[in-house]
């Protein structure tokens, strides 16, 4: 496992930082990067990302995090964020997504901690792409969440995720009517990709 590169004295002038492939075992409590726009990180699966880690990144627009445990509350001040992709990440406090009103791309890829998409995703009016491939424990979505995303163009979802799906707000007699299926998704988005897990 790698440590944060302390040999770099300052990140203040950086606009892009990529530390993918290192599986960092620790992160500093906070980082002052006033010009940073792109951050790509890969961390150890058991690492908790510090709550104040992103506070000094007011201009960040693109964040990709692979591994670790992240509370979305730590991104509340990242109001310029346009792309958030979390891969094999233990995600908490997903309702905080409502603060990220500029998001155009949102990915939860192989995030096994997600069992339900929060209703707050429906408040992301600029969202163009939603990726939930590999979220094997995703079972519930709020009624009409996808339909509220008026600018959504692409929905990426693993084929296996359709099994066992349930929808919040439906009684047991109307469950089949409310279950998401390919037809209902296509009404809301111009392109849907169903990942073929068998091939």
PDB file of C-alpha atoms in Angstrom:
ATOM      1  CA  UNK A   1       0.000   0.000   0.000  1.00  0.00           C
ATOM      2  CA  UNK A   2       1.168   3.510  -0.813  1.00  0.00           C
ATOM      3  CA  UNK A   3       1.189   6.628   1.352  1.00  0.00           C
ATOM      4  CA  UNK A   4       0.247  10.140   0.299  1.00  0.00           C
ATOM      5  CA  UNK A   5       3.230  11.663  -1.589  1.00  0.00           C
ATOM      6  CA  UNK A   6       4.654  13.946   1.096  1.00  0.00           C
ATOM      7  CA  UNK A   7       7.621  14.683  -1.144  1.00  0.00           C
ATOM      8  CA  UNK A   8       5.391  17.139  -3.003  1.00  0.00           C
ATOM      9  CA  UNK A   9       5.612  20.335  -0.972  1.00  0.00           C
ATOM     10  CA  UNK A  10       2.540  22.061  -2.290  1.00  0.00           C
ATOM     11  CA  UNK A  11      -0.460  21.274  -4.479  1.00  0.00           C
ATOM     12  CA  UNK A  12      -1.678  24.869  -4.577  1.00  0.00           C
ATOM     13  CA  UNK A  13      -0.877  25.417  -8.258  1.00  0.00           C
ATOM     14  CA  UNK A  14      -2.222  22.099  -9.489  1.00  0.00           C
ATOM     15  CA  UNK A  15      -5.325  21.886 -11.677  1.00  0.00           C
ATOM     16  CA  UNK A  16      -5.212  18.066 -12.066  1.00  0.00           C
ATOM     17  CA  UNK A  17      -4.068  15.311  -9.688  1.00  0.00           C
ATOM     18  CA  UNK A  18      -4.136  11.622 -10.634  1.00  0.00           C
ATOM     19  CA  UNK A  19      -3.089   8.990  -8.113  1.00  0.00           C
ATOM     20  CA  UNK A  20      -4.779   5.987  -9.691  1.00  0.00           C
ATOM     21  CA  UNK A  21      -3.137   2.577  -9.283  1.00  0.00           C
ATOM     22  CA  UNK A  22      -1.474   3.407  -5.969  1.00  0.00           C
ATOM     23  CA  UNK A  23      -4.163   2.175  -3.533  1.00  0.00           C
ATOM     24  CA  UNK A  24      -3.260   4.825  -0.981  1.00  0.00           C
ATOM     25  CA  UNK A  25      -3.382   3.586   2.598  1.00  0.00           C
ATOM     26  CA  UNK A  26      -3.722   7.068   4.081  1.00  0.00           C
ATOM     27  CA  UNK A  27      -4.858  10.556   3.126  1.00  0.00           C
ATOM     28  CA  UNK A  28      -4.142  13.916   4.755  1.00  0.00           C
ATOM     29  CA  UNK A  29      -6.942  15.440   6.835  1.00  0.00           C
ATOM     30  CA  UNK A  30      -7.304  18.234   4.312  1.00  0.00           C
ATOM     31  CA  UNK A  31      -5.672  19.545   1.189  1.00  0.00           C
ATOM     32  CA  UNK A  32      -5.425  23.154   0.028  1.00  0.00           C
ATOM     33  CA  UNK A  33      -5.824  23.062  -3.752  1.00  0.00           C
ATOM     34  CA  UNK A  34      -7.583  26.315  -4.718  1.00  0.00           C
ATOM     35  CA  UNK A  35      -7.097  25.729  -8.475  1.00  0.00           C
ATOM     36  CA  UNK A  36      -7.771  21.980  -8.595  1.00  0.00           C
ATOM     37  CA  UNK A  37     -10.422  20.950 -11.119  1.00  0.00           C
ATOM     38  CA  UNK A  38      -9.770  17.203 -11.606  1.00  0.00           C
ATOM     39  CA  UNK A  39      -8.953  14.652  -8.884  1.00  0.00           C
ATOM     40  CA  UNK A  40      -8.554  10.933  -9.617  1.00  0.00           C
ATOM     41  CA  UNK A  41      -7.814   8.743  -6.581  1.00  0.00           C
ATOM     42  CA  UNK A  42      -7.529   5.060  -5.779  1.00  0.00           C
ATOM     43  CA  UNK A  43      -7.355   4.175  -2.105  1.00  0.00           C
ATOM     44  CA  UNK A  44      -7.295   1.070   0.059  1.00  0.00           C
ATOM     45  CA  UNK A  45     -10.735  -0.501   0.450  1.00  0.00           C
ATOM     46  CA  UNK A  46     -10.685  -0.033   4.236  1.00  0.00           C
ATOM     47  CA  UNK A  47      -9.691   3.642   4.209  1.00  0.00           C
ATOM     48  CA  UNK A  48     -12.127   6.282   5.484  1.00  0.00           C
ATOM     49  CA  UNK A  49     -11.777   9.475   3.462  1.00  0.00           C
ATOM     50  CA  UNK A  50     -11.384  12.310   6.031  1.00  0.00           C
ATOM     51  CA  UNK A  51     -14.477  14.497   6.441  1.00  0.00           C
ATOM     52  CA  UNK A  52     -12.524  17.693   5.650  1.00  0.00           C
ATOM     53  CA  UNK A  53     -10.406  16.278   2.843  1.00  0.00           C
ATOM     54  CA  UNK A  54     -12.203  18.249   0.087  1.00  0.00           C
ATOM     55  CA  UNK A  55     -12.705  21.559   1.930  1.00  0.00           C
ATOM     56  CA  UNK A  56      -9.752  23.248   0.226  1.00  0.00           C
ATOM     57  CA  UNK A  57     -10.886  22.219  -3.273  1.00  0.00           C
ATOM     58  CA  UNK A  58     -13.543  24.829  -4.013  1.00  0.00           C
ATOM     59  CA  UNK A  59     -13.048  24.705  -7.808  1.00  0.00           C
ATOM     60  CA  UNK A  60     -13.146  20.920  -8.262  1.00  0.00           C
ATOM     61  CA  UNK A  61     -15.306  19.822 -11.202  1.00  0.00           C
ATOM     62  CA  UNK A  62     -14.347  16.149 -11.698  1.00  0.00           C
ATOM     63  CA  UNK A  63     -13.851  13.592  -8.926  1.00  0.00           C
ATOM     64  CA  UNK A  64     -13.221   9.886  -9.386  1.00  0.00           C
ATOM     65  CA  UNK A  65     -12.632   7.746  -6.299  1.00  0.00           C
ATOM     66  CA  UNK A  66     -11.942   4.027  -6.348  1.00  0.00           C
ATOM     67  CA  UNK A  67     -12.078   2.134  -3.050  1.00  0.00           C
ATOM     68  CA  UNK A  68     -12.421   3.435   0.476  1.00  0.00           C
ATOM     69  CA  UNK A  69     -15.388   4.754   2.417  1.00  0.00           C
ATOM     70  CA  UNK A  70     -16.810   8.181   1.590  1.00  0.00           C
ATOM     71  CA  UNK A  71     -19.476  10.239   3.276  1.00  0.00           C
ATOM     72  CA  UNK A  72     -21.175  12.447   0.683  1.00  0.00           C
ATOM     73  CA  UNK A  73     -21.460  15.079   3.410  1.00  0.00           C
ATOM     74  CA  UNK A  74     -17.763  15.824   2.864  1.00  0.00           C
ATOM     75  CA  UNK A  75     -18.588  17.055  -0.670  1.00  0.00           C
ATOM     76  CA  UNK A  76     -21.253  19.582   0.315  1.00  0.00           C
ATOM     77  CA  UNK A  77     -18.920  22.516  -0.349  1.00  0.00           C
ATOM     78  CA  UNK A  78     -17.893  21.152  -3.753  1.00  0.00           C
ATOM     79  CA  UNK A  79     -20.733  22.989  -5.453  1.00  0.00           C
ATOM     80  CA  UNK A  80     -18.944  23.227  -8.835  1.00  0.00           C
ATOM     81  CA  UNK A  81     -18.663  19.448  -9.136  1.00  0.00           C
ATOM     82  CA  UNK A  82     -19.952  18.256 -12.520  1.00  0.00           C
ATOM     83  CA  UNK A  83     -18.734  14.647 -12.577  1.00  0.00           C
ATOM     84  CA  UNK A  84     -18.697  12.296  -9.582  1.00  0.00           C
ATOM     85  CA  UNK A  85     -17.714   8.674 -10.175  1.00  0.00           C
ATOM     86  CA  UNK A  86     -17.359   6.300  -7.217  1.00  0.00           C
ATOM     87  CA  UNK A  87     -15.991   2.826  -7.916  1.00  0.00           C
ATOM     88  CA  UNK A  88     -16.077  -0.037  -5.389  1.00  0.00           C
ATOM     89  CA  UNK A  89     -16.638   2.613  -2.746  1.00  0.00           C
ATOM     90  CA  UNK A  90     -18.600   2.334   0.490  1.00  0.00           C
ATOM     91  CA  UNK A  91     -20.907   5.351   0.188  1.00  0.00           C
ATOM     92  CA  UNK A  92     -22.726   7.025   3.076  1.00  0.00           C
ATOM     93  CA  UNK A  93     -25.132   9.963   3.448  1.00  0.00           C
ATOM     94  CA  UNK A  94     -26.326   9.833  -0.157  1.00  0.00           C
ATOM     95  CA  UNK A  95     -29.079  12.343   0.606  1.00  0.00           C
ATOM     96  CA  UNK A  96     -26.351  15.009   0.572  1.00  0.00           C
ATOM     97  CA  UNK A  97     -26.254  14.692  -3.203  1.00  0.00           C
ATOM     98  CA  UNK A  98     -28.935  17.404  -3.361  1.00  0.00           C
ATOM     99  CA  UNK A  99     -26.202  19.985  -2.707  1.00  0.00           C
ATOM    100  CA  UNK A 100     -24.381  19.099  -5.941  1.00  0.00           C
ATOM    101  CA  UNK A 101     -26.756  20.867  -8.307  1.00  0.00           C
ATOM    102  CA  UNK A 102     -24.262  21.110 -11.193  1.00  0.00           C
ATOM    103  CA  UNK A 103     -23.708  17.367 -11.478  1.00  0.00           C
ATOM    104  CA  UNK A 104     -23.961  16.084 -15.042  1.00  0.00           C
ATOM    105  CA  UNK A 105     -22.363  12.667 -14.502  1.00  0.00           C
ATOM    106  CA  UNK A 106     -23.001  10.470 -11.458  1.00  0.00           C
ATOM    107  CA  UNK A 107     -21.575   6.986 -11.186  1.00  0.00           C
ATOM    108  CA  UNK A 108     -21.888   4.359  -8.474  1.00  0.00           C
ATOM    109  CA  UNK A 109     -19.952   1.495 -10.070  1.00  0.00           C
ATOM    110  CA  UNK A 110     -19.679  -1.751  -8.077  1.00  0.00           C
ATOM    111  CA  UNK A 111     -20.725   0.140  -4.939  1.00  0.00           C
ATOM    112  CA  UNK A 112     -22.089  -2.769  -2.913  1.00  0.00           C
ATOM    113  CA  UNK A 113     -23.174  -0.567  -0.013  1.00  0.00           C
ATOM    114  CA  UNK A 114     -26.025   0.929  -2.056  1.00  0.00           C
ATOM    115  CA  UNK A 115     -29.382  -0.783  -1.533  1.00  0.00           C
ATOM    116  CA  UNK A 116     -31.619   2.127  -2.508  1.00  0.00           C
ATOM    117  CA  UNK A 117     -31.231   5.170  -4.736  1.00  0.00           C
ATOM    118  CA  UNK A 118     -32.052   8.248  -2.651  1.00  0.00           C
ATOM    119  CA  UNK A 119     -34.981  10.381  -3.760  1.00  0.00           C
ATOM    120  CA  UNK A 120     -32.607  13.375  -3.696  1.00  0.00           C
ATOM    121  CA  UNK A 121     -31.045  12.224  -6.980  1.00  0.00           C
ATOM    122  CA  UNK A 122     -34.243  13.437  -8.611  1.00  0.00           C
ATOM    123  CA  UNK A 123     -33.277  16.990  -7.613  1.00  0.00           C
ATOM    124  CA  UNK A 124     -30.176  16.931  -9.833  1.00  0.00           C
ATOM    125  CA  UNK A 125     -31.745  18.794 -12.733  1.00  0.00           C
ATOM    126  CA  UNK A 126     -28.548  18.941 -14.826  1.00  0.00           C
ATOM    127  CA  UNK A 127     -27.821  15.197 -14.655  1.00  0.00           C
ATOM    128  CA  UNK A 128     -27.099  13.653 -18.072  1.00  0.00           C
ATOM    129  CA  UNK A 129     -25.662  10.254 -17.127  1.00  0.00           C
ATOM    130  CA  UNK A 130     -26.408   7.895 -14.248  1.00  0.00           C
ATOM    131  CA  UNK A 131     -24.273   4.760 -13.916  1.00  0.00           C
ATOM    132  CA  UNK A 132     -25.183   2.053 -11.395  1.00  0.00           C
ATOM    133  CA  UNK A 133     -23.467  -0.930 -13.042  1.00  0.00           C
ATOM    134  CA  UNK A 134     -22.316  -3.612 -10.623  1.00  0.00           C
ATOM    135  CA  UNK A 135     -24.466  -2.407  -7.709  1.00  0.00           C
ATOM    136  CA  UNK A 136     -25.613  -5.935  -6.906  1.00  0.00           C
ATOM    137  CA  UNK A 137     -27.509  -5.019  -3.752  1.00  0.00           C
ATOM    138  CA  UNK A 138     -29.433  -2.170  -5.332  1.00  0.00           C
ATOM    139  CA  UNK A 139     -33.065  -3.197  -4.876  1.00  0.00           C
ATOM    140  CA  UNK A 140     -35.212  -0.073  -4.501  1.00  0.00           C
ATOM    141  CA  UNK A 141     -35.778   3.201  -6.305  1.00  0.00           C
ATOM    142  CA  UNK A 142     -38.315   5.893  -5.414  1.00  0.00           C
ATOM    143  CA  UNK A 143     -41.329   6.090  -7.713  1.00  0.00           C
ATOM    144  CA  UNK A 144     -40.760   8.415 -10.700  1.00  0.00           C
ATOM    145  CA  UNK A 145     -37.150   9.203  -9.762  1.00  0.00           C
ATOM    146  CA  UNK A 146     -35.872   8.566 -13.299  1.00  0.00           C
ATOM    147  CA  UNK A 147     -38.775  10.520 -14.785  1.00  0.00           C
ATOM    148  CA  UNK A 148     -37.827  13.609 -12.763  1.00  0.00           C
ATOM    149  CA  UNK A 149     -34.385  13.729 -14.384  1.00  0.00           C
ATOM    150  CA  UNK A 150     -35.527  15.675 -17.439  1.00  0.00           C
ATOM    151  CA  UNK A 151     -32.044  16.069 -18.943  1.00  0.00           C
ATOM    152  CA  UNK A 152     -30.948  12.458 -18.399  1.00  0.00           C
ATOM    153  CA  UNK A 153     -29.528  11.014 -21.623  1.00  0.00           C
ATOM    154  CA  UNK A 154     -27.884   7.758 -20.531  1.00  0.00           C
ATOM    155  CA  UNK A 155     -28.675   5.213 -17.843  1.00  0.00           C
ATOM    156  CA  UNK A 156     -26.122   2.432 -17.364  1.00  0.00           C
ATOM    157  CA  UNK A 157     -27.263  -0.528 -15.319  1.00  0.00           C
ATOM    158  CA  UNK A 158     -26.185  -4.126 -14.808  1.00  0.00           C
ATOM    159  CA  UNK A 159     -28.617  -6.717 -16.088  1.00  0.00           C
ATOM    160  CA  UNK A 160     -28.427  -8.681 -12.818  1.00  0.00           C
ATOM    161  CA  UNK A 161     -29.736  -5.694 -10.893  1.00  0.00           C
ATOM    162  CA  UNK A 162     -33.225  -6.142 -12.342  1.00  0.00           C
ATOM    163  CA  UNK A 163     -33.737  -9.302 -10.293  1.00  0.00           C
ATOM    164  CA  UNK A 164     -35.245  -8.634  -6.897  1.00  0.00           C
ATOM    165  CA  UNK A 165     -35.961  -4.978  -7.630  1.00  0.00           C
ATOM    166  CA  UNK A 166     -38.602  -3.293  -5.567  1.00  0.00           C
ATOM    167  CA  UNK A 167     -39.965   0.234  -5.642  1.00  0.00           C
ATOM    168  CA  UNK A 168     -40.635   2.475  -2.661  1.00  0.00           C
ATOM    169  CA  UNK A 169     -44.211   3.719  -2.564  1.00  0.00           C
ATOM    170  CA  UNK A 170     -45.964   0.713  -4.135  1.00  0.00           C
ATOM    171  CA  UNK A 171     -48.198  -1.680  -2.267  1.00  0.00           C
ATOM    172  CA  UNK A 172     -47.764  -5.393  -2.893  1.00  0.00           C
ATOM    173  CA  UNK A 173     -50.740  -5.538  -5.276  1.00  0.00           C
ATOM    174  CA  UNK A 174     -49.217  -2.941  -7.640  1.00  0.00           C
ATOM    175  CA  UNK A 175     -45.614  -4.079  -7.341  1.00  0.00           C
ATOM    176  CA  UNK A 176     -45.296  -5.449 -10.880  1.00  0.00           C
ATOM    177  CA  UNK A 177     -46.670  -2.208 -12.320  1.00  0.00           C
ATOM    178  CA  UNK A 178     -44.029  -0.190 -10.510  1.00  0.00           C
ATOM    179  CA  UNK A 179     -41.032  -2.380 -11.158  1.00  0.00           C
ATOM    180  CA  UNK A 180     -38.526  -0.703 -13.467  1.00  0.00           C
ATOM    181  CA  UNK A 181     -38.088  -2.380 -16.794  1.00  0.00           C
ATOM    182  CA  UNK A 182     -36.394  -1.630 -20.071  1.00  0.00           C
ATOM    183  CA  UNK A 183     -39.515  -0.098 -21.611  1.00  0.00           C
ATOM    184  CA  UNK A 184     -40.148   2.385 -18.813  1.00  0.00           C
ATOM    185  CA  UNK A 185     -36.492   3.471 -18.729  1.00  0.00           C
ATOM    186  CA  UNK A 186     -36.423   4.173 -22.461  1.00  0.00           C
ATOM    187  CA  UNK A 187     -39.310   6.604 -22.022  1.00  0.00           C
ATOM    188  CA  UNK A 188     -37.116   8.710 -19.739  1.00  0.00           C
ATOM    189  CA  UNK A 189     -33.722   8.477 -21.405  1.00  0.00           C
ATOM    190  CA  UNK A 190     -32.476   8.498 -24.955  1.00  0.00           C
ATOM    191  CA  UNK A 191     -29.976   5.706 -24.417  1.00  0.00           C
ATOM    192  CA  UNK A 192     -29.887   2.802 -21.997  1.00  0.00           C
ATOM    193  CA  UNK A 193     -27.098   0.269 -21.725  1.00  0.00           C
ATOM    194  CA  UNK A 194     -27.826  -3.032 -19.997  1.00  0.00           C
ATOM    195  CA  UNK A 195     -24.597  -4.730 -19.047  1.00  0.00           C
ATOM    196  CA  UNK A 196     -24.519  -8.379 -20.122  1.00  0.00           C
ATOM    197  CA  UNK A 197     -23.232 -10.227 -17.077  1.00  0.00           C
ATOM    198  CA  UNK A 198     -23.500 -13.634 -18.714  1.00  0.00           C
ATOM    199  CA  UNK A 199     -21.170 -12.985 -21.633  1.00  0.00           C
TER     200      UNK A 199
END
